[in-house]
PDB file of C-alpha atoms in Angstrom:
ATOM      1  CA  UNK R   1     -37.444  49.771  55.737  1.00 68.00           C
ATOM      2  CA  UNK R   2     -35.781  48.803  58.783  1.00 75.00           C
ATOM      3  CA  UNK R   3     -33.293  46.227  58.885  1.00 73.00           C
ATOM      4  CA  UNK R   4     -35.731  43.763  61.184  1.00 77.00           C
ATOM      5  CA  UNK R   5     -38.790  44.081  58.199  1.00 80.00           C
ATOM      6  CA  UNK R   6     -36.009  42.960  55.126  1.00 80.00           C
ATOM      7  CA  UNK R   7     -36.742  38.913  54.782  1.00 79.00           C
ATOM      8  CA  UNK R   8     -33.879  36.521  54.138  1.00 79.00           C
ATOM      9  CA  UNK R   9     -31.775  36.547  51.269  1.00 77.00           C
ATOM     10  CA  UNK R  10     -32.188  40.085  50.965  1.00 82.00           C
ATOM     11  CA  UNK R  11     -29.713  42.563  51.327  1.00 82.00           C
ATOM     12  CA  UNK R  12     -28.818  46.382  51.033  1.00 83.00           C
ATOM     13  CA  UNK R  13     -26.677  46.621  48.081  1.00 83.00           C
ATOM     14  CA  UNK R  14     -24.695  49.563  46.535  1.00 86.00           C
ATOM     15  CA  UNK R  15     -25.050  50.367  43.021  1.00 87.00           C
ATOM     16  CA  UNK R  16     -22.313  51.532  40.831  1.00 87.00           C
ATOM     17  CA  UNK R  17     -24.207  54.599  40.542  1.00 86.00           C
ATOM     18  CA  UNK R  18     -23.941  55.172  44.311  1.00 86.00           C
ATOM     19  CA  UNK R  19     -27.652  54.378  44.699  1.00 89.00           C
ATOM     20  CA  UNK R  20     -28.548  51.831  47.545  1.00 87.00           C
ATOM     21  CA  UNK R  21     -31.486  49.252  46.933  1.00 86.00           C
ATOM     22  CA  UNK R  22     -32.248  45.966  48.067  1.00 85.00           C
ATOM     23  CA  UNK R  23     -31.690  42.837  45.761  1.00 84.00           C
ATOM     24  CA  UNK R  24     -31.251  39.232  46.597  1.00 82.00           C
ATOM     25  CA  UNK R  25     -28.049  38.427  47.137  1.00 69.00           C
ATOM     26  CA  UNK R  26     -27.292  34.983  48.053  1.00 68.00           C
ATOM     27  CA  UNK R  27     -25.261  34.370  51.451  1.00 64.00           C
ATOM     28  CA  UNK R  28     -22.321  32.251  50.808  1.00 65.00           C
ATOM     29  CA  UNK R  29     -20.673  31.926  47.433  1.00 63.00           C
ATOM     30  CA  UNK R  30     -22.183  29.193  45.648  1.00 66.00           C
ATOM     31  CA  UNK R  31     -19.975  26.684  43.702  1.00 76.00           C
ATOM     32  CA  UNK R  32     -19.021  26.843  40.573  1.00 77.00           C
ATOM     33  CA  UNK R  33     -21.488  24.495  38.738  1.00 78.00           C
ATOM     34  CA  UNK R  34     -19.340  21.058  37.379  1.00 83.00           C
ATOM     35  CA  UNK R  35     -19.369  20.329  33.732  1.00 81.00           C
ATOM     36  CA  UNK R  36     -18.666  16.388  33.385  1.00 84.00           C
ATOM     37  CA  UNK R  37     -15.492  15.877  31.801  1.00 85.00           C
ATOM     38  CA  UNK R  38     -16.331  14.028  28.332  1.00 86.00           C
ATOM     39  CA  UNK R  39     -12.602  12.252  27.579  1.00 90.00           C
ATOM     40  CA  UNK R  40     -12.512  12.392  23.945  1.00 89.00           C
ATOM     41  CA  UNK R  41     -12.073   9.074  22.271  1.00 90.00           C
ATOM     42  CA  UNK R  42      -8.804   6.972  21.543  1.00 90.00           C
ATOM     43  CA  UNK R  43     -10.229   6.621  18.134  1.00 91.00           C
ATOM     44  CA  UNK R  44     -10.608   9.855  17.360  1.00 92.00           C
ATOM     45  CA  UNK R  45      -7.557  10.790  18.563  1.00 91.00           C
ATOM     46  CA  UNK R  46      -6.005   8.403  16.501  1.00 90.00           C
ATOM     47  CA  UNK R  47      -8.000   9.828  12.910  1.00 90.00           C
ATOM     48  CA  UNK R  48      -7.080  13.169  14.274  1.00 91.00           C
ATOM     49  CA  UNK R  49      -3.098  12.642  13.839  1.00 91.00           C
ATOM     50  CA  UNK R  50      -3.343  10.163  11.501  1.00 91.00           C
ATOM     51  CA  UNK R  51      -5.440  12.209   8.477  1.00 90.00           C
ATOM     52  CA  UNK R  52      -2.364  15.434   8.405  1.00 91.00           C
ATOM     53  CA  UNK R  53       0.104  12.810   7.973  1.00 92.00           C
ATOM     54  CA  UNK R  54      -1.532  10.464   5.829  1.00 92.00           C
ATOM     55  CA  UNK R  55      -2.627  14.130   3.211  1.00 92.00           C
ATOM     56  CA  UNK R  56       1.169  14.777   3.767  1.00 93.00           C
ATOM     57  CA  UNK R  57       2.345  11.490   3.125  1.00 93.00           C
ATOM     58  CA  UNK R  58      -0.061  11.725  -0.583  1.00 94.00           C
ATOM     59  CA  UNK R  59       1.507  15.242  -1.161  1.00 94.00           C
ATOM     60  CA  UNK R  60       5.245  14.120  -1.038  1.00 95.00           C
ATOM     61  CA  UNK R  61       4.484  10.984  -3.209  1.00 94.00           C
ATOM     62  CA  UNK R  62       2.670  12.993  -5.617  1.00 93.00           C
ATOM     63  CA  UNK R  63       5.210  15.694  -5.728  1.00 94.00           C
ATOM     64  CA  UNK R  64       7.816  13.041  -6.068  1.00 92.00           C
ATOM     65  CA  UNK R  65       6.505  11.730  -8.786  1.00 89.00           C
ATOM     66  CA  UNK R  66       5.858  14.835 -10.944  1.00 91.00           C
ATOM     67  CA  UNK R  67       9.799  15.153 -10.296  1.00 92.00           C
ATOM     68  CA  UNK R  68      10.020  11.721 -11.452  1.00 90.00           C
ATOM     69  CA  UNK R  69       7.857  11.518 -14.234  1.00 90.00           C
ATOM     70  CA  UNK R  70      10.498  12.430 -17.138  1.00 89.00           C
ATOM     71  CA  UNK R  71      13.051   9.706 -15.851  1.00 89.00           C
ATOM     72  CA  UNK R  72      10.257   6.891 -15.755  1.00 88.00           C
ATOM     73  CA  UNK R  73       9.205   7.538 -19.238  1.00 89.00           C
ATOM     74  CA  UNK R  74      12.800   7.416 -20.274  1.00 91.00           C
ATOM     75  CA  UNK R  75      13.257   4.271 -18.135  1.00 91.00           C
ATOM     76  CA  UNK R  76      10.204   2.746 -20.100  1.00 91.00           C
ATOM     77  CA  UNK R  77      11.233   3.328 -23.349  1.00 91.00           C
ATOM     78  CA  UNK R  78      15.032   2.122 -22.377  1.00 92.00           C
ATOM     79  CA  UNK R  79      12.516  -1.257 -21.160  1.00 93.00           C
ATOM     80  CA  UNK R  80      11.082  -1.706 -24.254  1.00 93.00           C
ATOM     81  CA  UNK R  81      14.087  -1.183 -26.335  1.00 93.00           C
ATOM     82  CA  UNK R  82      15.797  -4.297 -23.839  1.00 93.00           C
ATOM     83  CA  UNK R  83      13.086  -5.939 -24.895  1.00 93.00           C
ATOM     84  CA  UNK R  84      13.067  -5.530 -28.319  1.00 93.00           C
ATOM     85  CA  UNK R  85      16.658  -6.542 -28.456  1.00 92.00           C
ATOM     86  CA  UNK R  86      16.175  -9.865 -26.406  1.00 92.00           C
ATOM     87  CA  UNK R  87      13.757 -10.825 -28.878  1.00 91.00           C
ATOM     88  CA  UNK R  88      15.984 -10.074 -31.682  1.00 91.00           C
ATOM     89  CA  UNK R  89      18.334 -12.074 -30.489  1.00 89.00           C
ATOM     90  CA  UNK R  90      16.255 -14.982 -29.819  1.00 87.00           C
ATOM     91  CA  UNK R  91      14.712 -15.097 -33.226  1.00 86.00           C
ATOM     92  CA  UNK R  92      18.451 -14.790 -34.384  1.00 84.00           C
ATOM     93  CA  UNK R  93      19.020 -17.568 -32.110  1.00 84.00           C
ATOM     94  CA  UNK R  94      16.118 -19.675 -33.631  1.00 83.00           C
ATOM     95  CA  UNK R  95      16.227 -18.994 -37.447  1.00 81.00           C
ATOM     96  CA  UNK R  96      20.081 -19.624 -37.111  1.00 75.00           C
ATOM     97  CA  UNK R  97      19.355 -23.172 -35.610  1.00 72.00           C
ATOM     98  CA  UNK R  98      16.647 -23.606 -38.200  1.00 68.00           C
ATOM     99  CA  UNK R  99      18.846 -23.105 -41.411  1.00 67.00           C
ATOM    100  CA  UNK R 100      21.284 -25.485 -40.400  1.00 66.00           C
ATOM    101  CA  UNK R 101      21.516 -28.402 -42.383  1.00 60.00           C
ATOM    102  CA  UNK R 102      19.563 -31.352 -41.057  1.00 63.00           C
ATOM    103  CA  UNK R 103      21.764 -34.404 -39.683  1.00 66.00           C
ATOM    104  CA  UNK R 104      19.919 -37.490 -41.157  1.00 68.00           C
ATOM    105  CA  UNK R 105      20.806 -41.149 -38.542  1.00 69.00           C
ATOM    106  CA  UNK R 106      23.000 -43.554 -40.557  1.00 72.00           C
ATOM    107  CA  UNK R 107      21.812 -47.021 -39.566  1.00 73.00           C
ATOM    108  CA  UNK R 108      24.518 -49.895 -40.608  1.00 77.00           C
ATOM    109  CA  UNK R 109      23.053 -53.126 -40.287  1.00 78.00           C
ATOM    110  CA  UNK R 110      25.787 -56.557 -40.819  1.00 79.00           C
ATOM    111  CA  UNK R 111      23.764 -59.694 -41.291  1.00 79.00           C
ATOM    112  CA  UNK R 112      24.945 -62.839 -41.288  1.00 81.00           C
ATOM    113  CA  UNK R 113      23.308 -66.370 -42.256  1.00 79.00           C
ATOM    114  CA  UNK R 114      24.922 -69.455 -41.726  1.00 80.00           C
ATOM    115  CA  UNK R 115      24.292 -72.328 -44.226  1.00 77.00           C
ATOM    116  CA  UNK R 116      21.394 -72.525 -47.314  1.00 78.00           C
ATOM    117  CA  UNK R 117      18.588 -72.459 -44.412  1.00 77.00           C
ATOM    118  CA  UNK R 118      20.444 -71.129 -41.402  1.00 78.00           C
ATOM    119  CA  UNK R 119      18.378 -68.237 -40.128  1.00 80.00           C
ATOM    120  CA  UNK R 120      19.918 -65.000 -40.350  1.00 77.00           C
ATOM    121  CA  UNK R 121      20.799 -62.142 -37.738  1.00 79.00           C
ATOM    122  CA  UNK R 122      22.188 -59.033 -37.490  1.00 75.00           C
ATOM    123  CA  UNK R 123      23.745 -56.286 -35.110  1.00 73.00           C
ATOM    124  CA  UNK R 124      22.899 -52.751 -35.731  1.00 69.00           C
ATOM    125  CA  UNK R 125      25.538 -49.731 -35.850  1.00 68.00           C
ATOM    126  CA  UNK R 126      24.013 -46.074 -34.990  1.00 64.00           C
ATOM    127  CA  UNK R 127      25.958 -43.606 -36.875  1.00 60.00           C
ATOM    128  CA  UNK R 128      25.135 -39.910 -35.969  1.00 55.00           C
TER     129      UNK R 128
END
């Protein structure tokens, strides 16, 4: 073919082989096609650095207290036994209050009457 009969957007092109053949070729370099940036969201960059450290922050307790398990069951117990002896020493407290001897009031009365029909009356001493 000569060069005047090849239409536009056609060229001669060289083949790795060595070969020449036409092929469309287009003539100037077309742009790179755009991809719209998607911006991710604040949200999910939030979840994203939150969920490591929040697993992280569940492993360390948990391995903190398998080391601590031994001591709190001790530190129960020592609890308990506390308790037990503050209520010991309450009902000590009580019964010992309860066996004492009640106090009984001694009420002295001096009464006084003048004459065969004088009317009497009297002042009252508390005596504890």
């Amino acid at each position: 073919m000569l060069p005047a009969e090849i239409p536009p957007g056609v060229q001669v092109v060289t083949l790795p082989g060595g070969v020449r053949t036409l092929a469309y070729a287009p003539s100037a370099p077309a742009e790179p096609v755009r991809v719209p940036v998607q911006r991710i969201p604040v949200w999910a960059k939030t979840t994203a650095l939150l969920a490591p450290t929040v697993g992280g922050g569940i492993g360390a307790a948990s391995i903190g207290l398998a080391y601590a398990a031994p001591g709190l069951i001790a530190l129960t117990e020592a609890l308990w036994a506390a308790v037990a002896l503050i209520a010991a020493g309450g009902a000590a407290l009580f019964l010992g209050r309860a066996r004492r001897a009640p106090t009984s009031t001694h009420i002295t009365q001096h009464i006084t009457a003048t004459g065969l029909f004088g009317r009497a009356t009297g002042s009252t001493v508390h005596h504890r």
